[in-house]
Amino acid sequence: MSGLPPTAPFPRWALAVDCTLSALSVVGGLAIIVGYICASQKQHLRLKLILGLGVTDFVQALTTLTGTALNLAGRPYVANSSSCLGSSFVYQACVICNACWTLAITVVTFASLLYPHSRTTVAFESAWAFPIITTICVAVSIAPSIAVTVVYPMKDAAGVCWLAPNTLASKLELFIPRAAVLAVVILLYLRMFIFFRRRDLHLLDTSSNSHAVESTHHKRFSLARLASRRSRVETHPLSQTSTNGFPAAAPPIRRLSAAPTIPAVDEESPPPEDGETPPEQVRKDSAATVSFSDHDTVPFGAAAQPMSLPRLPKVETPPLAPAPIPTPPRNVPLSPRQMNKRLSILMMAYPVAYSALVAVSVARLIQQFATGGRANPGLLYSSRFLIFSQGLVDGILYLAIQTAFRYWTRRGRPPR
């Protein structure tokens, strides 16, 4: 773990820093455990995963705190003693289990954000999801830890019982799980970034009533389209058609005040000969002898006036103005979907913090593989400090997430 040969002294200031960070990590892990116990909603899988992460941080920090305190007191672990073997086994199991919890949080967050309605995401919400994940994490962490502790000798390495630094197992035991989890976190987060970037989606909604705003926005454009369509219909040459799609009724034809009566012609009577005067009844009922009323009489030689209906005054309707988008109120509670989305996004901070903490350790191990010797002292101290402060960072993230959750929950409540 330390990368130092057994004969190289470890400075006391570094031991003091390790002891302080381990104590703070114990407090951080304990804060996660107590926070879960006092939480009102414990059925969510993400809270249970954070609980598993907090328990692992607490046990790991307690192990490193004990070892560094013994070194500061001048009583380091004896090589291959029962206390040294127990400390080595617990530390290895906690480091690997911590990587497994981080991987589980990453996968659950990825599935809930990108595929919220998939079968995998629904299975994560079942009652058997957390026991199955816990069994897998514990089995994956315990099996290699037992094998390494039984096969290889252990000796004190500045507060942590670990393998001899010149063995291949000491380099691969923690490099493989950390590097694998780091690679998976980077790949899944890149996939999420590309997913939201292509669809132009926002991770955190700035308003709590986005659905209402979208509905109002849709109605506004619908009214605008209706107004433009109405104006086109009124100005179109075919606007004489009625609103129901059928041609409008033609204007009524002005009728004569007295309609001529056509006499019934008897088929047996012979037609009149040329020059013969028609009967009196036919002459009286013909169109030439029909009399009009005084106001309908048109003087001879005058042009007939066109007959038209009186025009009604056109009613001017004001144009339809687009409905303004209402400003979203401030004190509106978030919907369960928005709350779940925001909490899932905040869960992404745990894998990011883990990646940042173990990146230096992975870089140190890569340097050891490349050079075949001791790691750089700066990388050595930095990796130890970051690994020992993992519980502290997780505790701070937990408090930040709980504070944000309470703020979002109480924001929509009316003032008392």
XYZ file of C-alpha atoms in Angstrom:
416
model
C 0.000 0.000 0.000
C 2.610 2.526 1.030
C 5.172 1.657 -1.618
C 8.046 2.115 0.845
C 10.635 -0.548 1.596
C 10.441 -1.882 5.131
C 13.730 -0.219 6.073
C 12.705 3.276 4.977
C 11.440 5.441 7.827
C 8.079 7.115 7.511
C 8.052 10.716 8.802
C 6.035 11.430 11.900
C 4.335 14.448 10.358
C 2.926 12.193 7.653
C 1.731 9.753 10.321
C 0.082 12.641 12.160
C -1.694 13.753 8.983
C -2.812 10.169 8.321
C -4.132 9.854 11.863
C -6.038 13.150 11.624
C -7.593 12.308 8.260
C -8.534 8.846 9.510
C -10.275 10.361 12.544
C -12.203 12.776 10.324
C -13.144 9.895 8.022
C -14.496 7.993 11.020
C -16.708 10.993 11.780
C -17.789 11.210 8.121
C -18.733 7.531 7.934
C -20.555 7.772 11.252
C -22.481 10.805 9.981
C -23.733 8.780 7.000
C -24.842 5.912 9.241
C -26.622 8.161 11.742
C -28.190 10.181 8.935
C -29.647 7.042 7.387
C -31.014 5.871 10.737
C -32.703 9.230 11.327
C -33.986 9.557 7.755
C -37.742 9.358 7.232
C -37.558 7.680 3.816
C -35.292 4.649 3.797
C -36.802 2.622 0.989
C -34.875 4.259 -1.848
C -32.004 2.233 -3.225
C -29.663 5.198 -3.489
C -29.907 5.855 0.254
C -29.112 2.227 0.970
C -26.121 2.324 -1.358
C -24.835 5.414 0.415
C -25.338 3.581 3.710
C -23.168 0.716 2.461
C -20.554 3.219 1.359
C -20.672 4.908 4.773
C -20.268 1.629 6.649
C -17.255 0.717 4.504
C -15.705 4.157 5.025
C -16.242 3.897 8.760
C -14.598 0.475 9.093
C -11.705 1.374 6.793
C -11.046 4.661 8.607
C -11.211 2.924 11.983
C -8.610 0.403 10.791
C -6.188 3.049 9.524
C -6.768 5.198 12.624
C -5.770 2.318 14.882
C -2.630 1.501 12.877
C -1.388 5.083 12.596
C -2.074 5.743 16.295
C -0.018 2.679 17.231
C 2.827 3.864 15.001
C 2.766 7.310 16.580
C 2.867 5.635 20.007
C 5.918 3.596 18.959
C 4.128 0.230 18.928
C 3.717 -0.814 15.285
C 2.217 -4.110 14.195
C 4.386 -7.190 14.424
C 4.873 -8.907 11.055
C 2.504 -11.826 10.423
C 0.892 -11.444 13.830
C -2.804 -12.027 14.269
C -3.447 -8.310 14.686
C -1.420 -7.520 11.569
C -3.162 -10.184 9.482
C -6.568 -9.029 10.720
C -5.796 -5.402 9.930
C -4.551 -6.344 6.455
C -7.645 -8.429 5.696
C -10.078 -5.731 6.854
C -8.264 -3.000 4.955
C -8.160 -4.953 1.676
C -11.815 -5.950 1.964
C -12.879 -2.355 2.680
C -10.922 -0.926 -0.249
C -12.387 -3.437 -2.721
C -15.895 -3.147 -1.250
C -15.668 0.639 -1.496
C -14.914 0.292 -5.187
C -17.907 -2.048 -5.588
C -20.267 0.410 -3.872
C -19.013 3.201 -6.094
C -19.588 1.067 -9.179
C -23.118 0.212 -8.019
C -23.933 3.893 -7.447
C -22.626 4.728 -10.919
C -24.686 2.033 -12.644
C -27.887 2.888 -10.745
C -27.488 6.593 -11.499
C -26.799 5.885 -15.169
C -29.868 3.657 -15.503
C -32.239 6.007 -13.650
C -31.249 9.045 -15.725
C -30.964 7.544 -19.201
C -33.393 4.613 -19.011
C -35.926 5.457 -16.283
C -38.579 3.046 -17.618
C -36.379 0.078 -18.470
C -36.674 -3.292 -16.783
C -33.286 -2.868 -15.135
C -34.294 0.416 -13.519
C -37.576 -1.074 -12.323
C -35.668 -4.053 -10.900
C -33.425 -1.681 -8.960
C -36.488 -0.409 -7.092
C -37.526 -3.865 -5.917
C -37.071 -5.022 -2.330
C -34.460 -7.612 -3.349
C -32.164 -5.197 -5.160
C -30.163 -4.006 -2.155
C -29.619 -7.475 -0.604
C -28.414 -8.809 -3.954
C -26.053 -5.870 -4.502
C -24.753 -6.184 -0.934
C -24.076 -9.893 -1.376
C -22.159 -9.278 -4.591
C -20.071 -6.467 -3.075
C -19.192 -8.461 0.044
C -18.354 -11.623 -1.904
C -16.163 -9.779 -4.406
C -14.281 -7.994 -1.613
C -13.835 -10.880 0.825
C -12.694 -13.624 -1.563
C -9.453 -12.009 -2.833
C -8.688 -10.524 0.584
C -8.739 -13.945 2.222
C -6.586 -15.442 -0.531
C -3.945 -12.712 -0.350
C -3.838 -12.702 3.454
C -3.383 -16.468 3.635
C -0.831 -16.841 0.837
C 1.442 -13.794 1.271
C 3.281 -12.576 4.385
C 2.174 -9.284 5.890
C 4.199 -6.580 7.623
C 3.604 -3.111 8.966
C 3.756 -0.294 6.407
C 3.298 2.975 8.293
C 0.143 2.030 10.129
C -1.292 -0.413 7.577
C -0.300 -4.064 7.432
C 0.463 -4.786 3.811
C 2.423 -7.026 1.483
C 6.108 -6.573 0.835
C 6.547 -3.753 -1.694
C 8.673 -5.839 -4.070
C 5.918 -8.383 -4.818
C 3.602 -8.271 -7.800
C 0.561 -8.978 -5.634
C 1.144 -5.792 -3.637
C 0.828 -3.794 -6.848
C -2.100 -5.632 -8.419
C -4.260 -6.250 -5.344
C -5.700 -2.734 -5.214
C -4.729 -1.504 -8.663
C -7.153 -3.774 -10.524
C -10.396 -2.829 -8.685
C -9.545 0.863 -8.552
C -8.521 1.105 -12.204
C -11.565 -0.912 -13.341
C -14.017 1.263 -11.414
C -12.277 4.427 -12.597
C -12.571 3.318 -16.240
C -16.260 2.377 -15.880
C -17.099 5.687 -14.191
C -15.401 7.668 -16.949
C -17.129 5.705 -19.732
C -20.621 5.910 -18.218
C -20.302 9.595 -17.416
C -19.136 10.326 -20.943
C -22.164 8.410 -22.197
C -24.466 10.497 -19.999
C -22.820 13.725 -21.125
C -23.277 12.804 -24.797
C -26.886 11.752 -24.144
C -27.899 15.078 -22.600
C -25.830 17.088 -25.071
C -27.466 15.536 -28.164
C -30.982 16.052 -26.839
C -30.257 19.562 -25.563
C -31.567 18.641 -22.128
C -30.771 20.355 -18.868
C -29.621 18.247 -15.976
C -31.077 20.535 -13.330
C -34.390 22.210 -14.169
C -34.405 25.884 -13.217
C -38.162 25.882 -12.672
C -40.407 23.463 -10.869
C -43.346 23.730 -13.287
C -41.644 23.047 -16.565
C -44.605 21.013 -17.796
C -46.994 23.924 -17.268
C -44.647 26.312 -19.061
C -44.371 23.947 -21.997
C -48.185 23.651 -22.153
C -48.589 27.439 -22.116
C -45.912 27.788 -24.764
C -47.757 25.282 -26.964
C -51.066 27.096 -26.504
C -49.482 30.415 -27.402
C -48.204 29.122 -30.721
C -51.538 27.404 -31.412
C -53.398 30.711 -31.018
C -50.869 32.479 -33.224
C -51.279 29.877 -35.957
C -55.080 30.148 -35.690
C -54.975 33.947 -36.040
C -52.692 33.826 -39.085
C -54.859 31.187 -40.705
C -57.980 33.268 -40.129
C -56.398 36.337 -41.711
C -55.385 34.324 -44.762
C -58.906 32.949 -45.146
C -60.468 36.425 -44.947
C -58.174 37.847 -47.640
C -58.308 34.826 -49.937
C -60.510 35.056 -53.111
C -62.310 31.928 -52.049
C -63.287 33.475 -48.743
C -66.891 33.544 -49.946
C -67.160 29.978 -48.792
C -68.855 29.413 -45.508
C -67.070 28.324 -42.393
C -68.365 24.771 -42.605
C -66.592 24.120 -45.906
C -69.668 24.390 -48.206
C -70.241 27.226 -50.683
C -72.036 30.177 -49.251
C -75.628 30.759 -50.264
C -76.092 32.969 -53.307
C -77.910 36.321 -52.817
C -81.671 36.046 -53.206
C -83.060 36.767 -56.676
C -85.526 39.603 -56.888
C -88.887 38.319 -58.016
C -91.638 40.019 -60.004
C -94.560 41.406 -58.084
C -96.984 39.412 -60.276
C -95.874 36.193 -61.843
C -97.350 35.497 -65.292
C -99.782 32.734 -65.570
C -99.187 30.362 -68.435
C -102.477 29.136 -69.754
C -103.040 25.494 -70.211
C -102.950 24.585 -73.865
C -105.414 22.058 -75.071
C -103.760 19.492 -77.253
C -106.968 19.022 -79.275
C -107.280 22.717 -80.271
C -105.324 23.585 -83.400
C -102.427 26.039 -83.157
C -103.189 29.582 -84.320
C -102.418 30.431 -87.864
C -100.057 33.173 -88.929
C -101.582 36.589 -88.586
C -104.333 35.337 -86.392
C -104.882 37.284 -83.210
C -104.279 35.255 -80.045
C -107.120 34.787 -77.673
C -107.924 37.479 -75.135
C -106.898 35.346 -72.145
C -103.449 34.700 -73.575
C -102.979 38.373 -74.376
C -104.034 39.386 -70.908
C -101.687 36.926 -69.107
C -98.621 37.428 -71.250
C -95.446 39.030 -69.943
C -95.954 42.094 -72.108
C -99.236 42.962 -70.429
C -98.195 42.272 -66.824
C -98.299 45.450 -64.712
C -95.608 46.291 -62.127
C -95.932 48.405 -59.049
C -94.970 52.033 -59.177
C -91.601 51.683 -57.472
C -90.658 48.704 -59.644
C -91.425 50.414 -62.956
C -88.328 51.213 -65.016
C -88.648 54.094 -67.538
C -88.192 53.214 -71.147
C -84.648 53.596 -72.330
C -83.202 53.936 -68.799
C -80.508 51.497 -67.612
C -81.669 49.007 -65.086
C -80.133 49.503 -61.655
C -78.205 46.483 -60.353
C -80.047 44.732 -57.626
C -78.005 44.112 -54.467
C -78.575 43.472 -50.813
C -77.766 46.114 -48.211
C -74.224 45.792 -46.870
C -73.880 45.184 -43.168
C -71.176 47.054 -41.288
C -68.025 44.919 -40.916
C -67.182 44.122 -37.362
C -63.517 44.771 -36.695
C -62.022 42.131 -34.418
C -58.736 42.939 -32.734
C -55.864 40.623 -33.672
C -55.164 37.795 -31.295
C -52.107 38.649 -29.265
C -49.877 35.793 -28.111
C -50.568 34.860 -24.549
C -47.638 35.836 -22.342
C -45.799 33.015 -20.622
C -46.484 33.331 -16.924
C -43.497 33.677 -14.673
C -43.103 30.450 -12.710
C -43.820 31.037 -9.059
C -41.001 30.595 -6.658
C -42.671 28.574 -3.954
C -43.904 25.614 -5.982
C -42.932 22.141 -4.760
C -40.970 19.943 -7.102
C -42.722 16.977 -8.608
C -41.534 13.495 -7.577
C -40.002 13.040 -11.025
C -37.978 16.248 -10.742
C -36.926 15.432 -7.195
C -35.774 11.969 -8.234
C -33.856 13.429 -11.158
C -32.050 15.982 -9.031
C -31.132 13.482 -6.348
C -29.861 11.065 -8.983
C -27.672 13.801 -10.417
C -26.314 14.639 -6.972
C -25.501 10.956 -6.547
C -23.035 11.391 -9.385
C -20.806 13.302 -6.971
C -19.794 10.102 -5.146
C -18.212 8.389 -8.167
C -16.615 11.687 -9.185
C -15.076 12.104 -5.738
C -13.904 8.495 -5.726
C -12.308 8.926 -9.135
C -10.525 12.083 -8.013
C -9.248 10.421 -4.840
C -7.980 7.199 -6.409
C -6.620 8.806 -9.582
C -3.395 9.751 -7.789
C -3.094 6.273 -6.321
C -3.586 4.707 -9.748
C -0.974 7.070 -11.189
C 1.457 6.021 -8.443
C 0.885 2.345 -9.161
C 1.366 2.936 -12.882
C 4.654 4.670 -12.130
C 5.752 1.705 -10.028
C 4.955 -0.643 -12.899
C 6.862 1.539 -15.343
C 9.963 2.189 -13.231
C 10.017 -1.042 -11.225
C 11.080 0.812 -8.089
C 9.847 3.182 -5.456
C 7.133 5.666 -6.176
C 7.729 9.364 -6.137
C 7.469 10.682 -2.542
C 5.019 13.377 -3.626
C 2.711 10.812 -5.256
C 3.142 8.516 -2.275
C 2.078 11.045 0.342
C -0.685 12.479 -1.842
C -2.205 9.059 -2.527
C -2.145 8.110 1.161
C -3.717 11.382 2.252
C -6.458 11.178 -0.371
C -7.272 7.537 0.361
C -7.366 8.131 4.115
C -9.709 11.123 3.642
C -12.257 9.204 1.584
C -14.704 8.822 4.465
C -14.453 12.542 5.203
C -15.275 13.454 1.599
C -18.218 11.033 1.479
C -19.582 12.467 4.729
C -19.387 16.019 3.394
C -21.171 14.983 0.195
C -23.867 13.251 2.215
C -24.517 16.364 4.305
C -24.609 18.526 1.169
C -27.127 16.226 -0.535
C -29.347 16.092 2.544
C -29.255 19.881 2.845
C -30.255 20.283 -0.807
C -33.039 17.717 -0.404
C -34.505 19.517 2.605
C -34.298 22.856 0.822
C -36.152 21.541 -2.240
C -38.748 19.889 -0.012
C -39.473 22.950 2.116
C -39.292 25.474 -0.711
C -42.890 24.923 -1.788
C -44.433 24.952 1.664
C -46.530 28.027 2.497
C -45.091 30.317 5.167
C -46.468 29.917 8.636
